[in-house]
Amino acid sequence: MSLVNVSFMVLASILVLFMTPGLAFFYGGLVSKRNVVNTMLSVFVMTGVAIMLWVLIGYSLSFVGDHGGVFGSFAHPFMSHLNLNTLTSTHIPTSLYSLFQMMFAIITPALFVGAVVGRIRFKFLLTFLVVWSIFIYYPMVHMVWSPTGLLAKLGTVDFAGGTVVHINAGVTAFVLSAFLGKRIKFGDIPHTHYNLPWVLLGTTILWIGWYGFNAGSALGVNNVAVQATLTTTVATATAMVAWMFLDIFTKGKPTLVGVCTGTLCGLVGITPGAGYVTIAGAFWIALIATCSSYFFVNVLKDRIGVDDALDAFGCHGVSGIIGSIATGLFATKSVNSSLTGNGLFYGGGAHLFLIQLAATALTIGFVAIMCIVLIKVLQLVMPMRVDRDEEALGLDIGEHGEEADYTIGLSSDMAKAQTDMKLYATEFKGQTAHLRK
């Protein structure tokens, strides 16, 4: 056992776990005041549900045995009869590797919650999260990260979860949104969010946690971990600034929500290639991914007509797809000697690029088809969407009987009073004249 690598991976696992409450703050700050509790609960509850599922059957289905290169074995419930003290190639125990992968199993389904907030029944969402993990997430982990997996044998490279995490969650978000239909948008005013400081807080936590996500995927203290840290930092900064300037050029002013959204696109875009590309490669991947996500969110989304509430597909799906494909362009053995060949831009020809293209397409197809099947089956036994009255009331009260805080009503009343004073300024002129002195 390498004590240095063990210490590093324990820290990386904690950082990835930290991302899920960070995501809860990010999504909770973006939604309307009527759906804050529902949104944050829907994200945070995965820290419990996913851990229980992972130890029950998740690890076994992902990494033990093989059935057709698609999934592992059901034979080890609660990870029983497995030697968890076996060391991996980086001299960490299998139990620690399992813990690290467990954290990925928590954050991934939490990502697509942002697409369906405000209109999906909590019971349906919770059930879907369970069956999605079993029939979609664990098979994706096996196909990409297990040596016997279908996509792994194809030669797919995915350093920290471009296909397994982001394309997977993004496509799921798109399919769920399509089935749910558009929100009634009762009482919603464009560009108003419950708490913008929460959005910034959540983004910051996600960025910090992402170092565990990307650097930790090197599975030890080595040059690849350092490179992943560097590329993650450069890509995130590039994407943040790119989205800000796109906002300035197209809308005339920068926004905090835009800067935070761009930051996430950079983190997502670099994930599949973080330990395979140079710093220059990280810059170009982030720039292309951010421009693509920006175009989708601001132009294509309305034309397609699928109401992805918090742009889970626009950010994770689109940037994940770009990052996965671009890894086939920018990956180089000079960064990571484990690569069998260089990317297209580094003299390796089209081989790796075509593999990445095929793996990305297969991931999109597999996830989309499985999501449609799971949703159709669940709809036979339970309703998917809340009724119109509950949606108008808000899911905080309708689904949970809680509100984010008591000041919501007070702040609304104050805002209305200020609006009334502006609308009827002439009538109030005499009464308010002394306030200006």
Tab-separated table of C-alpha atoms in Angstrom:
chain	number	residue	atom	x	y	z
A	1	MET	CA	0.000	0.000	0.000
A	2	SER	CA	1.240	3.474	-0.929
A	3	LEU	CA	0.400	5.707	2.025
A	4	VAL	CA	0.857	8.822	-0.137
A	5	ASN	CA	-1.568	7.577	-2.776
A	6	VAL	CA	-4.035	6.376	-0.151
A	7	SER	CA	-4.015	9.790	1.552
A	8	PHE	CA	-4.459	11.515	-1.806
A	9	MET	CA	-7.389	9.301	-2.815
A	10	VAL	CA	-9.157	9.714	0.528
A	11	LEU	CA	-8.915	13.485	0.018
A	12	ALA	CA	-10.083	13.180	-3.604
A	13	SER	CA	-13.097	11.100	-2.509
A	14	ILE	CA	-14.072	13.696	0.092
A	15	LEU	CA	-13.769	16.465	-2.508
A	16	VAL	CA	-16.061	14.625	-4.929
A	17	LEU	CA	-18.595	14.060	-2.147
A	18	PHE	CA	-18.422	17.807	-1.410
A	19	MET	CA	-19.582	18.489	-4.980
A	20	THR	CA	-23.115	17.189	-4.387
A	21	PRO	CA	-24.116	19.715	-1.672
A	22	GLY	CA	-22.352	22.304	-3.851
A	23	LEU	CA	-24.635	21.322	-6.712
A	24	ALA	CA	-27.623	21.610	-4.359
A	25	PHE	CA	-26.686	25.237	-3.626
A	26	PHE	CA	-26.051	25.952	-7.321
A	27	TYR	CA	-29.424	24.580	-8.450
A	28	GLY	CA	-31.235	25.863	-5.346
A	29	GLY	CA	-30.047	29.405	-6.036
A	30	LEU	CA	-31.169	29.276	-9.663
A	31	VAL	CA	-34.769	28.119	-9.236
A	32	SER	CA	-37.823	30.159	-8.302
A	33	LYS	CA	-38.608	30.716	-4.620
A	34	ARG	CA	-41.438	28.133	-4.771
A	35	ASN	CA	-39.145	25.196	-5.588
A	36	VAL	CA	-35.961	25.735	-3.577
A	37	VAL	CA	-36.521	23.014	-0.960
A	38	ASN	CA	-37.661	20.474	-3.550
A	39	THR	CA	-34.642	21.138	-5.761
A	40	MET	CA	-32.047	20.979	-2.984
A	41	LEU	CA	-33.625	17.880	-1.431
A	42	SER	CA	-33.798	16.104	-4.808
A	43	VAL	CA	-30.055	16.668	-5.276
A	44	PHE	CA	-28.867	16.040	-1.725
A	45	VAL	CA	-30.907	12.873	-1.181
A	46	MET	CA	-28.629	11.104	-3.666
A	47	THR	CA	-25.836	11.136	-1.094
A	48	GLY	CA	-27.876	8.584	0.819
A	49	VAL	CA	-29.630	6.674	-1.953
A	50	ALA	CA	-26.575	6.240	-4.192
A	51	ILE	CA	-24.326	5.046	-1.363
A	52	MET	CA	-26.827	2.368	-0.349
A	53	LEU	CA	-27.284	1.257	-3.959
A	54	TRP	CA	-23.540	1.214	-4.623
A	55	VAL	CA	-22.666	-1.115	-1.763
A	56	LEU	CA	-25.743	-3.265	-2.383
A	57	ILE	CA	-25.195	-3.995	-6.091
A	58	GLY	CA	-23.484	-1.026	-7.764
A	59	TYR	CA	-19.843	-1.971	-7.316
A	60	SER	CA	-20.500	-5.578	-8.269
A	61	LEU	CA	-22.455	-4.614	-11.404
A	62	SER	CA	-19.763	-2.127	-12.391
A	63	PHE	CA	-16.476	-3.874	-11.744
A	64	VAL	CA	-16.921	-7.564	-10.835
A	65	GLY	CA	-17.344	-10.134	-13.607
A	66	ASP	CA	-18.645	-9.449	-17.099
A	67	HIS	CA	-21.789	-10.119	-19.100
A	68	GLY	CA	-21.434	-9.157	-22.735
A	69	GLY	CA	-19.190	-6.227	-21.939
A	70	VAL	CA	-22.253	-4.310	-20.693
A	71	PHE	CA	-22.542	-5.119	-16.985
A	72	GLY	CA	-20.820	-7.096	-14.278
A	73	SER	CA	-22.232	-9.466	-11.691
A	74	PHE	CA	-25.141	-9.557	-9.228
A	75	ALA	CA	-23.265	-12.143	-7.177
A	76	HIS	CA	-21.785	-9.885	-4.492
A	77	PRO	CA	-24.525	-8.000	-2.598
A	78	PHE	CA	-23.117	-5.601	-0.019
A	79	MET	CA	-19.718	-6.302	-1.648
A	80	SER	CA	-19.677	-9.689	0.109
A	81	HIS	CA	-17.055	-12.360	-0.636
A	82	LEU	CA	-14.737	-9.818	-2.270
A	83	ASN	CA	-11.156	-9.223	-1.183
A	84	LEU	CA	-11.268	-5.448	-0.744
A	85	ASN	CA	-7.659	-5.369	0.453
A	86	THR	CA	-6.317	-6.231	-2.994
A	87	LEU	CA	-4.099	-3.420	-4.289
A	88	THR	CA	-4.677	-1.651	-7.588
A	89	SER	CA	-1.887	-0.689	-9.997
A	90	THR	CA	-1.300	2.524	-8.026
A	91	HIS	CA	-1.075	0.568	-4.755
A	92	ILE	CA	-4.341	1.673	-3.181
A	93	PRO	CA	-6.796	-0.901	-1.748
A	94	THR	CA	-9.760	-1.928	-3.895
A	95	SER	CA	-11.999	-0.702	-1.067
A	96	LEU	CA	-10.662	2.851	-1.515
A	97	TYR	CA	-11.085	2.693	-5.288
A	98	SER	CA	-14.665	1.595	-4.661
A	99	LEU	CA	-15.185	4.553	-2.313
A	100	PHE	CA	-13.886	6.968	-4.943
A	101	GLN	CA	-16.187	5.495	-7.599
A	102	MET	CA	-19.081	5.638	-5.132
A	103	MET	CA	-18.797	9.425	-5.081
A	104	PHE	CA	-19.214	9.512	-8.866
A	105	ALA	CA	-22.366	7.414	-8.483
A	106	ILE	CA	-23.736	10.125	-6.156
A	107	ILE	CA	-23.042	13.238	-8.214
A	108	THR	CA	-24.011	11.880	-11.660
A	109	PRO	CA	-27.773	11.374	-11.142
A	110	ALA	CA	-27.905	14.600	-9.118
A	111	LEU	CA	-26.803	16.498	-12.243
A	112	PHE	CA	-29.960	15.836	-14.267
A	113	VAL	CA	-32.257	16.908	-11.422
A	114	GLY	CA	-31.770	20.489	-12.645
A	115	ALA	CA	-33.639	19.744	-15.852
A	116	VAL	CA	-36.911	18.711	-14.226
A	117	VAL	CA	-37.289	20.971	-11.186
A	118	GLY	CA	-40.664	22.487	-10.487
A	119	ARG	CA	-42.831	19.914	-12.214
A	120	ILE	CA	-41.803	16.295	-11.504
A	121	ARG	CA	-43.270	14.281	-8.632
A	122	PHE	CA	-40.675	13.516	-5.976
A	123	LYS	CA	-41.830	9.891	-5.723
A	124	PHE	CA	-41.380	9.386	-9.471
A	125	LEU	CA	-37.979	11.102	-9.455
A	126	LEU	CA	-36.725	9.004	-6.526
A	127	THR	CA	-37.859	5.771	-8.168
A	128	PHE	CA	-36.343	6.831	-11.483
A	129	LEU	CA	-33.025	7.644	-9.777
A	130	VAL	CA	-32.865	4.087	-8.445
A	131	VAL	CA	-33.719	2.256	-11.678
A	132	TRP	CA	-31.566	4.681	-13.717
A	133	SER	CA	-28.550	3.872	-11.544
A	134	ILE	CA	-29.087	0.121	-11.962
A	135	PHE	CA	-29.929	-0.050	-15.660
A	136	ILE	CA	-27.991	2.914	-17.081
A	137	TYR	CA	-25.246	4.244	-14.800
A	138	TYR	CA	-23.661	0.981	-13.640
A	139	PRO	CA	-23.626	-0.460	-17.191
A	140	MET	CA	-21.982	2.755	-18.446
A	141	VAL	CA	-19.298	2.487	-15.743
A	142	HIS	CA	-18.683	-1.137	-16.714
A	143	MET	CA	-18.571	-0.444	-20.445
A	144	VAL	CA	-16.049	2.409	-20.143
A	145	TRP	CA	-13.981	1.844	-16.989
A	146	SER	CA	-13.959	-1.929	-16.537
A	147	PRO	CA	-11.153	-3.604	-18.556
A	148	THR	CA	-13.716	-6.077	-19.934
A	149	GLY	CA	-16.208	-3.351	-20.894
A	150	LEU	CA	-17.508	-2.953	-24.432
A	151	LEU	CA	-16.312	0.627	-24.930
A	152	ALA	CA	-13.048	-0.010	-23.072
A	153	LYS	CA	-12.215	-2.827	-25.510
A	154	LEU	CA	-13.064	-0.481	-28.368
A	155	GLY	CA	-10.260	1.768	-27.126
A	156	THR	CA	-12.370	4.572	-25.641
A	157	VAL	CA	-10.506	7.011	-23.408
A	158	ASP	CA	-12.483	8.830	-20.740
A	159	PHE	CA	-10.249	10.146	-17.999
A	160	ALA	CA	-12.835	11.268	-15.448
A	161	GLY	CA	-16.333	10.826	-16.850
A	162	GLY	CA	-17.140	12.558	-20.146
A	163	THR	CA	-19.271	9.643	-21.325
A	164	VAL	CA	-20.022	7.949	-17.998
A	165	VAL	CA	-21.008	11.101	-16.111
A	166	HIS	CA	-21.727	14.151	-18.246
A	167	ILE	CA	-23.086	12.841	-21.540
A	168	ASN	CA	-25.013	10.255	-19.535
A	169	ALA	CA	-26.590	12.827	-17.195
A	170	GLY	CA	-27.089	15.373	-19.991
A	171	VAL	CA	-28.959	13.019	-22.314
A	172	THR	CA	-31.057	11.784	-19.382
A	173	ALA	CA	-31.940	15.390	-18.584
A	174	PHE	CA	-33.032	15.980	-22.183
A	175	VAL	CA	-35.226	12.865	-22.350
A	176	LEU	CA	-36.875	13.549	-18.967
A	177	SER	CA	-37.592	17.157	-19.995
A	178	ALA	CA	-39.139	16.007	-23.263
A	179	PHE	CA	-41.464	13.581	-21.478
A	180	LEU	CA	-42.463	16.113	-18.808
A	181	GLY	CA	-43.350	18.926	-21.175
A	182	LYS	CA	-42.972	22.639	-20.546
A	183	ARG	CA	-43.519	24.338	-17.204
A	184	ILE	CA	-46.630	26.472	-16.848
A	185	LYS	CA	-44.252	29.262	-15.723
A	186	PHE	CA	-46.820	30.515	-13.219
A	187	GLY	CA	-45.514	33.672	-11.524
A	188	ASP	CA	-42.024	33.273	-12.986
A	189	ILE	CA	-40.292	36.439	-14.161
A	190	PRO	CA	-37.413	35.925	-16.597
A	191	HIS	CA	-33.927	36.294	-15.102
A	192	THR	CA	-35.073	36.152	-11.475
A	193	HIS	CA	-33.507	33.520	-9.258
A	194	TYR	CA	-34.002	32.709	-5.599
A	195	ASN	CA	-30.473	33.459	-4.415
A	196	LEU	CA	-27.569	34.477	-6.673
A	197	PRO	CA	-24.955	34.281	-3.864
A	198	TRP	CA	-25.927	30.605	-3.525
A	199	VAL	CA	-25.242	30.150	-7.242
A	200	LEU	CA	-21.733	31.546	-6.785
A	201	LEU	CA	-21.196	29.487	-3.631
A	202	GLY	CA	-22.316	26.322	-5.379
A	203	THR	CA	-20.104	27.034	-8.392
A	204	THR	CA	-17.093	27.599	-6.139
A	205	ILE	CA	-17.693	24.338	-4.247
A	206	LEU	CA	-18.078	22.475	-7.545
A	207	TRP	CA	-14.813	23.909	-8.900
A	208	ILE	CA	-12.924	22.958	-5.748
A	209	GLY	CA	-14.516	19.510	-5.673
A	210	TRP	CA	-13.714	18.975	-9.349
A	211	TYR	CA	-10.024	18.695	-8.508
A	212	GLY	CA	-10.918	15.522	-6.642
A	213	PHE	CA	-13.000	14.481	-9.642
A	214	ASN	CA	-10.299	15.055	-12.288
A	215	ALA	CA	-6.945	14.893	-10.498
A	216	GLY	CA	-8.210	12.013	-8.363
A	217	SER	CA	-8.886	10.004	-11.519
A	218	ALA	CA	-5.111	9.580	-11.853
A	219	LEU	CA	-5.584	7.301	-8.793
A	220	GLY	CA	-2.321	8.424	-7.228
A	221	VAL	CA	0.224	11.191	-6.787
A	222	ASN	CA	1.955	11.353	-10.167
A	223	ASN	CA	2.576	13.599	-13.167
A	224	VAL	CA	-0.801	12.782	-14.668
A	225	ALA	CA	-2.573	14.034	-11.519
A	226	VAL	CA	-0.591	17.274	-11.698
A	227	GLN	CA	-1.413	17.669	-15.401
A	228	ALA	CA	-5.109	17.035	-14.726
A	229	THR	CA	-5.044	19.754	-12.060
A	230	LEU	CA	-3.433	22.204	-14.485
A	231	THR	CA	-5.710	21.451	-17.416
A	232	THR	CA	-8.795	21.636	-15.193
A	233	THR	CA	-7.747	25.074	-13.934
A	234	VAL	CA	-6.937	26.473	-17.380
A	235	ALA	CA	-10.093	25.096	-19.007
A	236	THR	CA	-12.336	26.449	-16.253
A	237	ALA	CA	-10.844	29.926	-16.415
A	238	THR	CA	-11.051	29.942	-20.228
A	239	ALA	CA	-14.706	28.931	-20.218
A	240	MET	CA	-15.649	31.450	-17.534
A	241	VAL	CA	-14.134	34.360	-19.465
A	242	ALA	CA	-15.473	33.090	-22.816
A	243	TRP	CA	-19.079	32.927	-21.560
A	244	MET	CA	-18.755	36.387	-20.007
A	245	PHE	CA	-17.591	37.938	-23.286
A	246	LEU	CA	-20.264	36.094	-25.242
A	247	ASP	CA	-22.843	37.642	-22.892
A	248	ILE	CA	-21.312	41.094	-23.374
A	249	PHE	CA	-21.273	40.777	-27.169
A	250	THR	CA	-24.782	39.326	-27.519
A	251	LYS	CA	-26.683	40.846	-24.576
A	252	GLY	CA	-24.701	43.965	-23.779
A	253	LYS	CA	-23.752	43.104	-20.206
A	254	PRO	CA	-22.056	40.342	-18.190
A	255	THR	CA	-24.058	38.351	-15.651
A	256	LEU	CA	-23.123	36.351	-12.575
A	257	VAL	CA	-25.303	33.446	-13.699
A	258	GLY	CA	-23.533	33.480	-17.063
A	259	VAL	CA	-20.067	33.482	-15.502
A	260	CYS	CA	-21.028	30.590	-13.219
A	261	THR	CA	-22.581	28.661	-16.116
A	262	GLY	CA	-19.458	29.150	-18.209
A	263	THR	CA	-17.325	27.941	-15.321
A	264	LEU	CA	-19.281	24.680	-15.230
A	265	CYS	CA	-19.001	24.226	-19.002
A	266	GLY	CA	-15.219	24.430	-18.727
A	267	LEU	CA	-15.162	21.871	-15.923
A	268	VAL	CA	-17.401	19.529	-17.905
A	269	GLY	CA	-15.576	19.970	-21.204
A	270	ILE	CA	-12.133	19.109	-19.831
A	271	THR	CA	-13.278	16.120	-17.759
A	272	PRO	CA	-12.831	13.364	-20.404
A	273	GLY	CA	-9.394	14.596	-21.462
A	274	ALA	CA	-8.007	16.147	-18.268
A	275	GLY	CA	-5.179	13.637	-17.921
A	276	TYR	CA	-4.519	13.244	-21.639
A	277	VAL	CA	-4.163	16.747	-23.094
A	278	THR	CA	-1.703	19.639	-22.913
A	279	ILE	CA	-2.467	23.047	-21.427
A	280	ALA	CA	-3.019	24.428	-24.934
A	281	GLY	CA	-5.371	21.531	-25.620
A	282	ALA	CA	-7.315	22.364	-22.461
A	283	PHE	CA	-7.711	25.966	-23.651
A	284	TRP	CA	-9.126	24.995	-27.047
A	285	ILE	CA	-11.402	22.269	-25.689
A	286	ALA	CA	-12.884	24.693	-23.140
A	287	LEU	CA	-13.346	27.428	-25.742
A	288	ILE	CA	-15.098	25.158	-28.238
A	289	ALA	CA	-17.247	23.485	-25.552
A	290	THR	CA	-18.340	26.816	-24.060
A	291	CYS	CA	-19.241	28.368	-27.417
A	292	SER	CA	-21.216	25.238	-28.306
A	293	SER	CA	-23.095	25.215	-25.003
A	294	TYR	CA	-23.770	28.954	-25.257
A	295	PHE	CA	-25.209	28.536	-28.758
A	296	PHE	CA	-27.402	25.637	-27.644
A	297	VAL	CA	-28.722	27.378	-24.517
A	298	ASN	CA	-29.409	30.723	-26.189
A	299	VAL	CA	-30.437	29.701	-29.712
A	300	LEU	CA	-31.197	26.011	-30.251
A	301	LYS	CA	-33.006	25.271	-26.991
A	302	ASP	CA	-36.058	27.415	-27.756
A	303	ARG	CA	-36.197	26.157	-31.340
A	304	ILE	CA	-36.186	22.536	-30.181
A	305	GLY	CA	-38.821	23.336	-27.561
A	306	VAL	CA	-37.636	20.993	-24.794
A	307	ASP	CA	-37.897	22.749	-21.422
A	308	ASP	CA	-34.671	21.840	-19.634
A	309	ALA	CA	-35.212	24.138	-16.646
A	310	LEU	CA	-31.596	24.714	-15.558
A	311	ASP	CA	-29.840	23.705	-18.792
A	312	ALA	CA	-28.500	20.372	-17.579
A	313	PHE	CA	-28.256	19.146	-21.174
A	314	GLY	CA	-27.059	22.493	-22.489
A	315	CYS	CA	-24.101	22.455	-20.089
A	316	HIS	CA	-23.339	18.842	-19.197
A	317	GLY	CA	-24.628	17.173	-22.335
A	318	VAL	CA	-23.278	19.565	-24.968
A	319	SER	CA	-19.936	20.337	-23.285
A	320	GLY	CA	-19.525	16.654	-22.390
A	321	ILE	CA	-20.075	15.625	-26.020
A	322	ILE	CA	-17.587	18.239	-27.274
A	323	GLY	CA	-15.027	17.268	-24.620
A	324	SER	CA	-15.327	13.558	-25.372
A	325	ILE	CA	-14.897	13.999	-29.125
A	326	ALA	CA	-12.156	16.629	-28.738
A	327	THR	CA	-10.109	14.223	-26.615
A	328	GLY	CA	-9.619	12.274	-29.846
A	329	LEU	CA	-8.120	15.425	-31.348
A	330	PHE	CA	-5.930	16.718	-28.522
A	331	ALA	CA	-4.815	13.637	-26.536
A	332	THR	CA	-1.073	13.012	-26.592
A	333	LYS	CA	1.259	10.307	-25.252
A	334	SER	CA	3.644	13.051	-24.124
A	335	VAL	CA	1.141	13.807	-21.345
A	336	ASN	CA	-0.002	10.262	-20.595
A	337	SER	CA	2.079	7.286	-21.714
A	338	SER	CA	-0.831	4.892	-21.131
A	339	LEU	CA	-2.413	6.064	-24.402
A	340	THR	CA	-1.998	3.596	-27.258
A	341	GLY	CA	-1.793	6.439	-29.774
A	342	ASN	CA	-1.905	10.202	-30.168
A	343	GLY	CA	-4.927	12.254	-31.136
A	344	LEU	CA	-5.484	13.636	-34.636
A	345	PHE	CA	-3.783	16.986	-33.932
A	346	TYR	CA	-0.702	15.285	-32.490
A	347	GLY	CA	0.139	13.037	-35.411
A	348	GLY	CA	-1.883	10.002	-34.413
A	349	GLY	CA	-4.172	10.035	-37.411
A	350	ALA	CA	-7.938	9.664	-37.232
A	351	HIS	CA	-7.949	6.388	-35.273
A	352	LEU	CA	-8.513	7.767	-31.747
A	353	PHE	CA	-10.806	10.499	-33.022
A	354	LEU	CA	-13.071	7.949	-34.727
A	355	ILE	CA	-13.093	5.787	-31.589
A	356	GLN	CA	-14.142	8.786	-29.480
A	357	LEU	CA	-16.791	9.718	-32.031
A	358	ALA	CA	-18.195	6.170	-31.990
A	359	ALA	CA	-18.099	5.938	-28.180
A	360	THR	CA	-19.890	9.275	-27.842
A	361	ALA	CA	-22.597	8.236	-30.319
A	362	LEU	CA	-23.047	4.838	-28.646
A	363	THR	CA	-23.350	6.514	-25.235
A	364	ILE	CA	-26.011	8.941	-26.482
A	365	GLY	CA	-27.968	6.124	-28.138
A	366	PHE	CA	-27.771	3.713	-25.213
A	367	VAL	CA	-28.752	6.310	-22.599
A	368	ALA	CA	-31.593	7.779	-24.677
A	369	ILE	CA	-33.164	4.406	-25.485
A	370	MET	CA	-32.858	3.093	-21.929
A	371	CYS	CA	-34.303	6.315	-20.493
A	372	ILE	CA	-37.330	6.116	-22.771
A	373	VAL	CA	-37.933	2.492	-21.753
A	374	LEU	CA	-37.578	3.205	-18.014
A	375	ILE	CA	-39.836	6.269	-18.133
A	376	LYS	CA	-42.518	4.408	-20.113
A	377	VAL	CA	-42.506	1.515	-17.634
A	378	LEU	CA	-42.645	3.786	-14.581
A	379	GLN	CA	-45.504	5.794	-16.094
A	380	LEU	CA	-47.570	2.612	-16.079
A	381	VAL	CA	-47.465	2.474	-12.283
A	382	MET	CA	-47.192	6.102	-11.131
A	383	PRO	CA	-47.836	9.635	-12.426
A	384	MET	CA	-44.733	11.527	-13.565
A	385	ARG	CA	-45.797	15.167	-13.323
A	386	VAL	CA	-47.501	17.073	-10.535
A	387	ASP	CA	-50.919	18.504	-11.307
A	388	ARG	CA	-51.335	22.086	-12.474
A	389	ASP	CA	-52.479	23.425	-9.096
A	390	GLU	CA	-49.487	21.958	-7.256
A	391	GLU	CA	-47.091	23.254	-9.893
A	392	ALA	CA	-48.569	26.729	-9.511
A	393	LEU	CA	-48.359	26.508	-5.721
A	394	GLY	CA	-44.783	25.270	-5.844
A	395	LEU	CA	-43.325	21.881	-5.000
A	396	ASP	CA	-41.834	23.096	-1.717
A	397	ILE	CA	-45.313	23.269	-0.188
A	398	GLY	CA	-47.005	20.725	-2.454
A	399	GLU	CA	-44.464	17.897	-2.131
A	400	HIS	CA	-42.754	18.636	1.193
A	401	GLY	CA	-44.768	21.150	3.236
A	402	GLU	CA	-41.677	23.327	3.721
A	403	GLU	CA	-40.411	26.687	2.533
A	404	ALA	CA	-36.821	27.842	2.094
A	405	ASP	CA	-37.234	30.580	4.719
A	406	TYR	CA	-39.865	32.834	6.240
A	407	THR	CA	-38.463	35.969	4.579
A	408	ILE	CA	-39.745	34.927	1.146
A	409	GLY	CA	-43.173	36.348	1.789
A	410	LEU	CA	-41.793	39.452	3.452
A	411	SER	CA	-39.387	40.197	0.606
A	412	SER	CA	-42.181	39.696	-1.923
A	413	ASP	CA	-44.437	42.112	-0.056
A	414	MET	CA	-41.676	44.722	0.137
A	415	ALA	CA	-40.913	44.368	-3.563
A	416	LYS	CA	-44.607	44.802	-4.391
A	417	ALA	CA	-44.816	47.881	-2.181
A	418	GLN	CA	-41.810	49.452	-3.897
A	419	THR	CA	-43.298	48.655	-7.312
A	420	ASP	CA	-46.621	50.244	-6.300
A	421	MET	CA	-44.830	53.402	-5.176
A	422	LYS	CA	-43.098	53.667	-8.539
A	423	LEU	CA	-46.293	53.042	-10.493
A	424	TYR	CA	-48.279	55.594	-8.478
A	425	ALA	CA	-45.510	58.081	-7.861
A	426	THR	CA	-47.757	61.075	-8.482
A	427	GLU	CA	-50.328	59.993	-5.927
A	428	PHE	CA	-47.617	59.260	-3.356
A	429	LYS	CA	-45.683	62.436	-4.068
A	430	GLY	CA	-47.120	64.400	-1.176
A	431	GLN	CA	-46.830	61.602	1.371
A	432	THR	CA	-43.257	60.657	0.401
A	433	ALA	CA	-41.787	64.096	-0.135
A	434	HIS	CA	-40.196	64.145	3.346
A	435	LEU	CA	-38.357	60.877	2.590
A	436	ARG	CA	-36.197	62.626	0.016
A	437	LYS	CA	-34.994	65.292	2.461
